[in-house]
């Protein structure tokens, strides 16, 4: 039998790594005739990344393409998929802002097995795996361990770990801890981290990393407290926004902002090159992100890219303020250097001049 070679494109968050690496985790049992090759990229980059890859010689050696946690925006990308891979391509994505695009290619778009559950890319892959040959060859314990990890990833990615009133507290904490651990490691180590968790199972991995988890929780609490002190409120497009700068813990700081400020319609978290938006139901932030930030996502959780660099804007503001301060100080020093005579009444000055003249 000819060996299959599947190219995996996915996002670079926990769900984006979890979805493709779930395939690799079950590969020895379910896909022993398949090689997987994974590329992760940022939100909104799939069309460019796919086009770049298609121009490389290596693209010709792949039999299939799976795109996860993202949907191409360009119809040309879909045309390329159809022309070069026929029916050997699939999209595992759940973002509402791209649903219409996926509906145009419904035969190649994986949908959730249970429409009442908010899906993530990892849960869509898990649903799909359960329909594939050899799934039952996985041991019962292995299936349970993987299903639990998929649920933790799904719960965090969809924010059900905060919004689902029926979720057990232990599961909420586990979803939160797993995501914190993921972001603790640099991007180049993300795949190794997720592979390690998938291999060990969550309970074993948690026991082995209790001190690190506690430390990360303490660090996050301090980070949120210090950054939220600088939050600003403003009205944009008829909606009240809470705006805060944060290059870490973006989802958590947005959630805390909304909790502390019920009058705010949405949280806008600014980082060096992107924004994260969270809503309490008063604003569809997916549409807002798509319209103003070339982004997308879900009605209550979305993101996009900035056209300005807030760090450089802040640095320039400091330069401008310092320049003005130096100018003001130089003017003050110049005024203090004025002689006493410059400030005397002319008549008094004349009398003093006469007096001192007689004393010579």
CSV table of C-alpha atoms in Angstrom, one decimal:
chain,number,residue,atom,x,y,z
A,1,UNK,CA,0.0,0.0,0.0
A,2,UNK,CA,1.3,3.5,-0.9
A,3,UNK,CA,2.2,5.6,2.0
A,4,UNK,CA,0.1,8.7,2.6
A,5,UNK,CA,1.8,12.0,3.4
A,6,UNK,CA,-0.5,14.6,5.0
A,7,UNK,CA,0.4,18.3,5.3
A,8,UNK,CA,-1.1,19.9,8.4
A,9,UNK,CA,-1.6,23.6,8.7
A,10,UNK,CA,-2.8,25.0,12.0
A,11,UNK,CA,-3.0,28.0,14.3
A,12,UNK,CA,-0.3,28.6,17.0
A,13,UNK,CA,-2.3,28.5,20.2
A,14,UNK,CA,-3.1,25.5,22.4
A,15,UNK,CA,-6.1,24.4,20.2
A,16,UNK,CA,-4.0,25.0,17.1
A,17,UNK,CA,-1.2,22.7,18.3
A,18,UNK,CA,-3.6,20.2,20.0
A,19,UNK,CA,-5.6,19.4,16.9
A,20,UNK,CA,-2.8,18.3,14.6
A,21,UNK,CA,-0.7,16.7,17.4
A,22,UNK,CA,-3.8,14.6,18.3
A,23,UNK,CA,-3.4,12.9,14.9
A,24,UNK,CA,0.3,12.3,15.7
A,25,UNK,CA,-0.6,10.9,19.1
A,26,UNK,CA,-2.7,8.1,17.6
A,27,UNK,CA,-0.6,7.6,14.5
A,28,UNK,CA,1.1,4.3,15.6
A,29,UNK,CA,-2.3,2.7,16.1
A,30,UNK,CA,-4.5,4.4,13.6
A,31,UNK,CA,-2.3,5.8,10.8
A,32,UNK,CA,0.8,3.5,10.6
A,33,UNK,CA,0.8,4.1,6.8
A,34,UNK,CA,0.9,7.9,7.1
A,35,UNK,CA,3.4,10.6,7.6
A,36,UNK,CA,2.3,13.9,9.0
A,37,UNK,CA,4.2,17.3,8.6
A,38,UNK,CA,3.0,20.2,10.6
A,39,UNK,CA,3.2,24.0,10.0
A,40,UNK,CA,1.7,26.4,12.6
A,41,UNK,CA,1.1,30.1,11.8
A,42,UNK,CA,-0.7,33.1,13.3
A,43,UNK,CA,-4.3,34.1,12.8
A,44,UNK,CA,-5.1,35.4,9.4
A,45,UNK,CA,-1.9,34.0,7.9
A,46,UNK,CA,-3.2,30.7,6.4
A,47,UNK,CA,-3.6,32.0,2.8
A,48,UNK,CA,-0.1,33.4,2.7
A,49,UNK,CA,1.4,30.4,4.3
A,50,UNK,CA,-0.4,28.0,2.0
A,51,UNK,CA,0.6,30.0,-1.1
A,52,UNK,CA,4.2,30.1,0.0
A,53,UNK,CA,4.2,26.3,0.6
A,54,UNK,CA,2.6,25.6,-2.8
A,55,UNK,CA,5.6,27.4,-4.5
A,56,UNK,CA,8.1,25.0,-2.8
A,57,UNK,CA,9.1,21.7,-4.5
A,58,UNK,CA,8.1,19.7,-1.4
A,59,UNK,CA,4.4,20.4,-1.9
A,60,UNK,CA,4.3,17.9,-4.7
A,61,UNK,CA,5.2,15.0,-2.5
A,62,UNK,CA,2.1,15.3,-0.2
A,63,UNK,CA,-1.1,13.4,-0.9
A,64,UNK,CA,-3.4,15.3,1.5
A,65,UNK,CA,-3.8,18.7,3.2
A,66,UNK,CA,-5.6,19.3,6.5
A,67,UNK,CA,-6.2,22.8,7.7
A,68,UNK,CA,-7.0,23.2,11.4
A,69,UNK,CA,-8.3,26.0,13.6
A,70,UNK,CA,-8.3,28.3,10.6
A,71,UNK,CA,-10.3,28.8,7.4
A,72,UNK,CA,-8.8,30.3,4.3
A,73,UNK,CA,-10.2,33.7,3.4
A,74,UNK,CA,-9.3,33.5,-0.3
A,75,UNK,CA,-11.4,31.5,-2.8
A,76,UNK,CA,-8.1,31.1,-4.7
A,77,UNK,CA,-6.7,29.0,-1.8
A,78,UNK,CA,-9.8,26.7,-2.1
A,79,UNK,CA,-9.3,26.5,-5.8
A,80,UNK,CA,-5.7,25.5,-5.3
A,81,UNK,CA,-6.8,22.8,-2.8
A,82,UNK,CA,-9.3,21.4,-5.3
A,83,UNK,CA,-7.0,21.5,-8.3
A,84,UNK,CA,-4.0,20.0,-6.5
A,85,UNK,CA,-5.5,17.7,-4.0
A,86,UNK,CA,-9.0,16.8,-5.4
A,87,UNK,CA,-11.0,15.3,-2.5
A,88,UNK,CA,-7.9,14.8,-0.3
A,89,UNK,CA,-8.2,18.0,1.8
A,90,UNK,CA,-10.2,18.8,4.9
A,91,UNK,CA,-10.8,21.9,7.1
A,92,UNK,CA,-11.2,21.4,10.9
A,93,UNK,CA,-12.3,24.9,12.0
A,94,UNK,CA,-15.0,26.3,14.4
A,95,UNK,CA,-14.7,30.1,14.1
A,96,UNK,CA,-18.1,31.7,13.4
A,97,UNK,CA,-16.7,34.5,11.3
A,98,UNK,CA,-15.6,32.0,8.6
A,99,UNK,CA,-18.6,29.8,8.7
A,100,UNK,CA,-20.1,31.1,5.5
A,101,UNK,CA,-16.8,30.4,3.7
A,102,UNK,CA,-16.7,26.8,5.0
A,103,UNK,CA,-20.4,26.3,4.0
A,104,UNK,CA,-19.3,26.8,0.4
A,105,UNK,CA,-17.1,23.8,0.7
A,106,UNK,CA,-19.2,21.8,3.1
A,107,UNK,CA,-18.1,18.4,1.8
A,108,UNK,CA,-14.5,19.1,2.9
A,109,UNK,CA,-15.4,20.9,6.2
A,110,UNK,CA,-15.7,18.8,9.4
A,111,UNK,CA,-18.6,19.7,11.6
A,112,UNK,CA,-19.2,18.7,15.3
A,113,UNK,CA,-20.8,15.4,16.2
A,114,UNK,CA,-22.9,17.1,18.8
A,115,UNK,CA,-24.3,20.5,17.6
A,116,UNK,CA,-25.2,21.4,21.2
A,117,UNK,CA,-21.5,21.6,22.2
A,118,UNK,CA,-19.2,24.5,21.3
A,119,UNK,CA,-16.5,22.9,19.2
A,120,UNK,CA,-12.8,23.6,18.9
A,121,UNK,CA,-10.4,22.4,16.3
A,122,UNK,CA,-9.2,19.6,18.7
A,123,UNK,CA,-12.7,18.4,19.4
A,124,UNK,CA,-13.5,18.4,15.7
A,125,UNK,CA,-10.5,16.2,15.1
A,126,UNK,CA,-11.5,13.9,17.9
A,127,UNK,CA,-15.1,13.7,16.5
A,128,UNK,CA,-13.6,12.8,13.1
A,129,UNK,CA,-11.2,10.2,14.5
A,130,UNK,CA,-14.0,8.3,16.1
A,131,UNK,CA,-15.4,7.7,12.6
A,132,UNK,CA,-12.2,6.4,11.2
A,133,UNK,CA,-11.0,2.8,11.0
A,134,UNK,CA,-8.9,1.5,13.9
A,135,UNK,CA,-10.2,4.0,16.4
A,136,UNK,CA,-11.4,1.1,18.6
A,137,UNK,CA,-7.9,-0.3,18.4
A,138,UNK,CA,-6.9,2.3,20.9
A,139,UNK,CA,-7.2,1.0,24.4
A,140,UNK,CA,-10.1,2.1,26.6
A,141,UNK,CA,-7.7,3.9,29.0
A,142,UNK,CA,-6.0,5.7,26.1
A,143,UNK,CA,-9.3,6.9,24.7
A,144,UNK,CA,-10.4,8.2,28.0
A,145,UNK,CA,-7.1,10.1,28.6
A,146,UNK,CA,-7.2,11.7,25.2
A,147,UNK,CA,-10.9,12.5,25.4
A,148,UNK,CA,-10.3,14.3,28.7
A,149,UNK,CA,-7.4,16.3,27.3
A,150,UNK,CA,-9.5,17.2,24.2
A,151,UNK,CA,-12.3,18.4,26.5
A,152,UNK,CA,-9.8,20.6,28.5
A,153,UNK,CA,-8.6,22.2,25.3
A,154,UNK,CA,-12.1,22.7,23.9
A,155,UNK,CA,-13.3,24.2,27.2
A,156,UNK,CA,-10.6,26.7,27.4
A,157,UNK,CA,-10.6,27.7,23.7
A,158,UNK,CA,-14.4,28.3,23.6
A,159,UNK,CA,-14.3,29.9,27.1
A,160,UNK,CA,-16.7,27.3,28.4
A,161,UNK,CA,-14.4,26.9,31.4
A,162,UNK,CA,-15.8,30.2,32.5
A,163,UNK,CA,-19.2,30.3,30.9
A,164,UNK,CA,-20.6,26.7,31.3
A,165,UNK,CA,-22.4,26.6,34.7
A,166,UNK,CA,-22.5,22.8,34.6
A,167,UNK,CA,-18.8,22.3,34.3
A,168,UNK,CA,-17.1,20.7,37.3
A,169,UNK,CA,-14.7,23.0,39.2
A,170,UNK,CA,-11.8,20.5,38.9
A,171,UNK,CA,-12.3,20.6,35.1
A,172,UNK,CA,-12.3,24.4,35.1
A,173,UNK,CA,-9.1,24.5,37.0
A,174,UNK,CA,-7.5,21.8,34.8
A,175,UNK,CA,-8.4,23.7,31.6
A,176,UNK,CA,-7.0,26.9,33.0
A,177,UNK,CA,-3.8,25.2,34.2
A,178,UNK,CA,-3.2,23.4,30.9
A,179,UNK,CA,-3.5,26.6,28.9
A,180,UNK,CA,-1.2,28.5,31.4
A,181,UNK,CA,1.4,25.7,31.0
A,182,UNK,CA,1.2,26.0,27.2
A,183,UNK,CA,1.9,29.7,27.1
A,184,UNK,CA,4.7,29.4,29.7
A,185,UNK,CA,6.9,27.7,27.1
A,186,UNK,CA,8.4,29.6,24.1
A,187,UNK,CA,6.7,29.0,20.7
A,188,UNK,CA,9.5,26.8,19.5
A,189,UNK,CA,8.8,24.4,22.4
A,190,UNK,CA,5.0,24.4,22.1
A,191,UNK,CA,4.8,21.2,20.0
A,192,UNK,CA,7.1,19.3,22.5
A,193,UNK,CA,4.9,20.4,25.4
A,194,UNK,CA,1.7,19.3,23.8
A,195,UNK,CA,3.2,16.0,22.7
A,196,UNK,CA,4.4,15.4,26.3
A,197,UNK,CA,1.0,16.1,27.7
A,198,UNK,CA,-0.7,13.9,25.2
A,199,UNK,CA,1.7,11.1,25.9
A,200,UNK,CA,1.5,11.2,29.7
A,201,UNK,CA,-2.2,12.1,30.2
A,202,UNK,CA,-3.3,15.2,32.1
A,203,UNK,CA,-3.4,13.7,35.6
A,204,UNK,CA,0.2,12.4,35.5
A,205,UNK,CA,1.5,15.6,33.8
A,206,UNK,CA,-0.3,17.8,36.5
A,207,UNK,CA,1.3,15.8,39.3
A,208,UNK,CA,4.7,16.1,37.8
A,209,UNK,CA,4.4,19.9,37.5
A,210,UNK,CA,2.4,21.1,40.6
A,211,UNK,CA,5.1,23.6,41.7
A,212,UNK,CA,5.2,25.2,38.3
A,213,UNK,CA,1.4,25.4,38.1
A,214,UNK,CA,1.3,27.1,41.5
A,215,UNK,CA,4.0,29.6,40.5
A,216,UNK,CA,2.3,30.5,37.3
A,217,UNK,CA,-1.0,31.1,39.1
A,218,UNK,CA,0.7,33.5,41.5
A,219,UNK,CA,2.5,35.3,38.7
A,220,UNK,CA,-0.7,35.7,36.7
A,221,UNK,CA,-2.6,37.2,39.7
A,222,UNK,CA,0.1,39.9,40.1
A,223,UNK,CA,0.2,40.6,36.4
A,224,UNK,CA,-3.6,41.1,36.1
A,225,UNK,CA,-3.7,43.4,39.1
A,226,UNK,CA,-0.8,45.6,38.0
A,227,UNK,CA,-2.0,46.0,34.4
A,228,UNK,CA,-5.7,46.6,35.1
A,229,UNK,CA,-4.8,49.7,37.1
A,230,UNK,CA,-4.0,51.4,33.7
A,231,UNK,CA,-7.3,50.4,32.0
A,232,UNK,CA,-9.0,53.2,30.1
A,233,UNK,CA,-12.7,53.4,29.1
A,234,UNK,CA,-13.8,54.9,25.9
A,235,UNK,CA,-16.8,54.9,23.6
A,236,UNK,CA,-16.2,53.7,20.0
A,237,UNK,CA,-18.9,53.1,17.4
A,238,UNK,CA,-21.6,53.5,20.0
A,239,UNK,CA,-20.1,50.9,22.4
A,240,UNK,CA,-18.3,51.3,25.7
A,241,UNK,CA,-14.9,49.7,25.6
A,242,UNK,CA,-12.4,48.9,28.4
A,243,UNK,CA,-8.9,49.2,26.8
A,244,UNK,CA,-5.8,47.8,28.4
A,245,UNK,CA,-2.3,47.0,27.2
A,246,UNK,CA,-1.0,43.4,27.9
A,247,UNK,CA,1.4,41.2,26.0
A,248,UNK,CA,0.6,38.2,28.2
A,249,UNK,CA,-2.6,36.6,29.8
A,250,UNK,CA,-4.7,38.4,27.2
A,251,UNK,CA,-7.9,36.3,27.6
A,252,UNK,CA,-7.6,36.3,31.4
A,253,UNK,CA,-7.2,40.0,31.6
A,254,UNK,CA,-10.1,40.6,29.3
A,255,UNK,CA,-12.3,38.4,31.3
A,256,UNK,CA,-11.3,40.1,34.6
A,257,UNK,CA,-11.8,43.5,33.0
A,258,UNK,CA,-15.4,42.6,32.1
A,259,UNK,CA,-16.0,41.2,35.6
A,260,UNK,CA,-14.8,44.3,37.3
A,261,UNK,CA,-16.6,46.7,34.9
A,262,UNK,CA,-20.1,45.6,34.1
A,263,UNK,CA,-20.8,48.9,32.3
A,264,UNK,CA,-18.3,48.0,29.6
A,265,UNK,CA,-19.7,46.3,26.4
A,266,UNK,CA,-16.3,44.8,25.4
A,267,UNK,CA,-12.7,44.5,26.5
A,268,UNK,CA,-10.0,45.5,24.0
A,269,UNK,CA,-6.6,44.1,24.9
A,270,UNK,CA,-3.8,45.7,23.0
A,271,UNK,CA,-0.5,44.0,22.4
A,272,UNK,CA,2.5,44.9,20.2
A,273,UNK,CA,1.1,43.6,16.9
A,274,UNK,CA,-2.5,42.4,17.7
A,275,UNK,CA,-5.7,42.9,19.7
A,276,UNK,CA,-7.9,40.5,21.6
A,277,UNK,CA,-11.5,41.3,22.1
A,278,UNK,CA,-13.9,39.8,24.6
A,279,UNK,CA,-17.6,40.7,25.0
A,280,UNK,CA,-20.3,40.1,27.6
A,281,UNK,CA,-23.0,39.7,24.9
A,282,UNK,CA,-23.6,43.3,24.2
A,283,UNK,CA,-21.3,43.4,21.1
A,284,UNK,CA,-20.5,40.8,18.4
A,285,UNK,CA,-16.7,41.2,18.6
A,286,UNK,CA,-16.1,38.8,15.7
A,287,UNK,CA,-17.9,41.2,13.4
A,288,UNK,CA,-16.1,44.2,15.0
A,289,UNK,CA,-12.7,42.5,14.6
A,290,UNK,CA,-13.4,41.5,11.0
A,291,UNK,CA,-14.5,45.1,10.1
A,292,UNK,CA,-11.8,47.1,11.9
A,293,UNK,CA,-8.9,44.7,12.6
A,294,UNK,CA,-8.8,42.3,9.7
A,295,UNK,CA,-9.6,39.6,12.1
A,296,UNK,CA,-12.4,37.4,13.3
A,297,UNK,CA,-13.4,34.7,15.8
A,298,UNK,CA,-16.5,34.2,17.9
A,299,UNK,CA,-19.3,36.6,18.9
A,300,UNK,CA,-17.9,36.8,22.4
A,301,UNK,CA,-14.2,36.2,21.7
A,302,UNK,CA,-12.2,37.5,18.7
A,303,UNK,CA,-8.9,38.9,17.7
A,304,UNK,CA,-7.2,40.9,14.9
A,305,UNK,CA,-4.0,42.7,13.8
A,306,UNK,CA,-3.0,46.3,14.5
A,307,UNK,CA,-1.8,48.7,11.8
A,308,UNK,CA,0.1,50.8,14.4
A,309,UNK,CA,2.7,49.7,16.9
A,310,UNK,CA,1.6,50.7,20.3
A,311,UNK,CA,5.0,50.3,21.8
A,312,UNK,CA,6.5,52.7,19.3
A,313,UNK,CA,3.6,55.1,19.9
A,314,UNK,CA,4.3,55.0,23.6
A,315,UNK,CA,8.0,55.5,23.1
A,316,UNK,CA,7.3,58.5,20.9
A,317,UNK,CA,4.9,59.9,23.5
A,318,UNK,CA,7.7,59.7,26.1
A,319,UNK,CA,10.1,61.4,23.7
A,320,UNK,CA,7.7,64.2,23.0
A,321,UNK,CA,6.9,64.7,26.8
A,322,UNK,CA,10.6,64.7,27.7
A,323,UNK,CA,11.5,67.1,24.9
A,324,UNK,CA,8.8,69.5,26.1
A,325,UNK,CA,10.0,69.1,29.7
A,326,UNK,CA,13.6,70.0,28.8
A,327,UNK,CA,12.4,73.0,26.8
A,328,UNK,CA,10.3,74.3,29.8
A,329,UNK,CA,13.2,73.8,32.2
A,330,UNK,CA,15.6,75.7,29.9
A,331,UNK,CA,13.1,78.6,29.7
A,332,UNK,CA,12.8,78.6,33.5
A,333,UNK,CA,16.6,78.6,34.0
A,334,UNK,CA,16.9,81.5,31.5
A,335,UNK,CA,14.4,83.5,33.4
A,336,UNK,CA,16.1,82.9,36.8
A,337,UNK,CA,19.4,84.2,35.3
A,338,UNK,CA,17.9,87.7,34.8
A,339,UNK,CA,19.6,90.3,37.0
A,340,UNK,CA,18.0,92.1,39.8
A,341,UNK,CA,18.1,95.3,37.9
A,342,UNK,CA,16.1,93.8,35.1
A,343,UNK,CA,13.2,93.4,37.5
A,344,UNK,CA,13.5,96.7,39.4
A,345,UNK,CA,11.1,99.7,39.0
A,346,UNK,CA,13.0,102.2,36.8
A,347,UNK,CA,12.7,105.0,39.5
A,348,UNK,CA,14.1,102.8,42.2
A,349,UNK,CA,16.9,101.6,39.9
A,350,UNK,CA,17.8,105.3,39.2
A,351,UNK,CA,18.0,106.2,42.9
A,352,UNK,CA,20.1,103.1,43.7
A,353,UNK,CA,22.5,104.0,40.9
A,354,UNK,CA,22.8,107.5,42.2
A,355,UNK,CA,23.4,106.3,45.8
A,356,UNK,CA,26.1,103.8,44.8
A,357,UNK,CA,27.6,106.4,42.6
A,358,UNK,CA,28.1,108.9,45.5
A,359,UNK,CA,29.7,106.2,47.7
A,360,UNK,CA,32.6,105.8,45.3
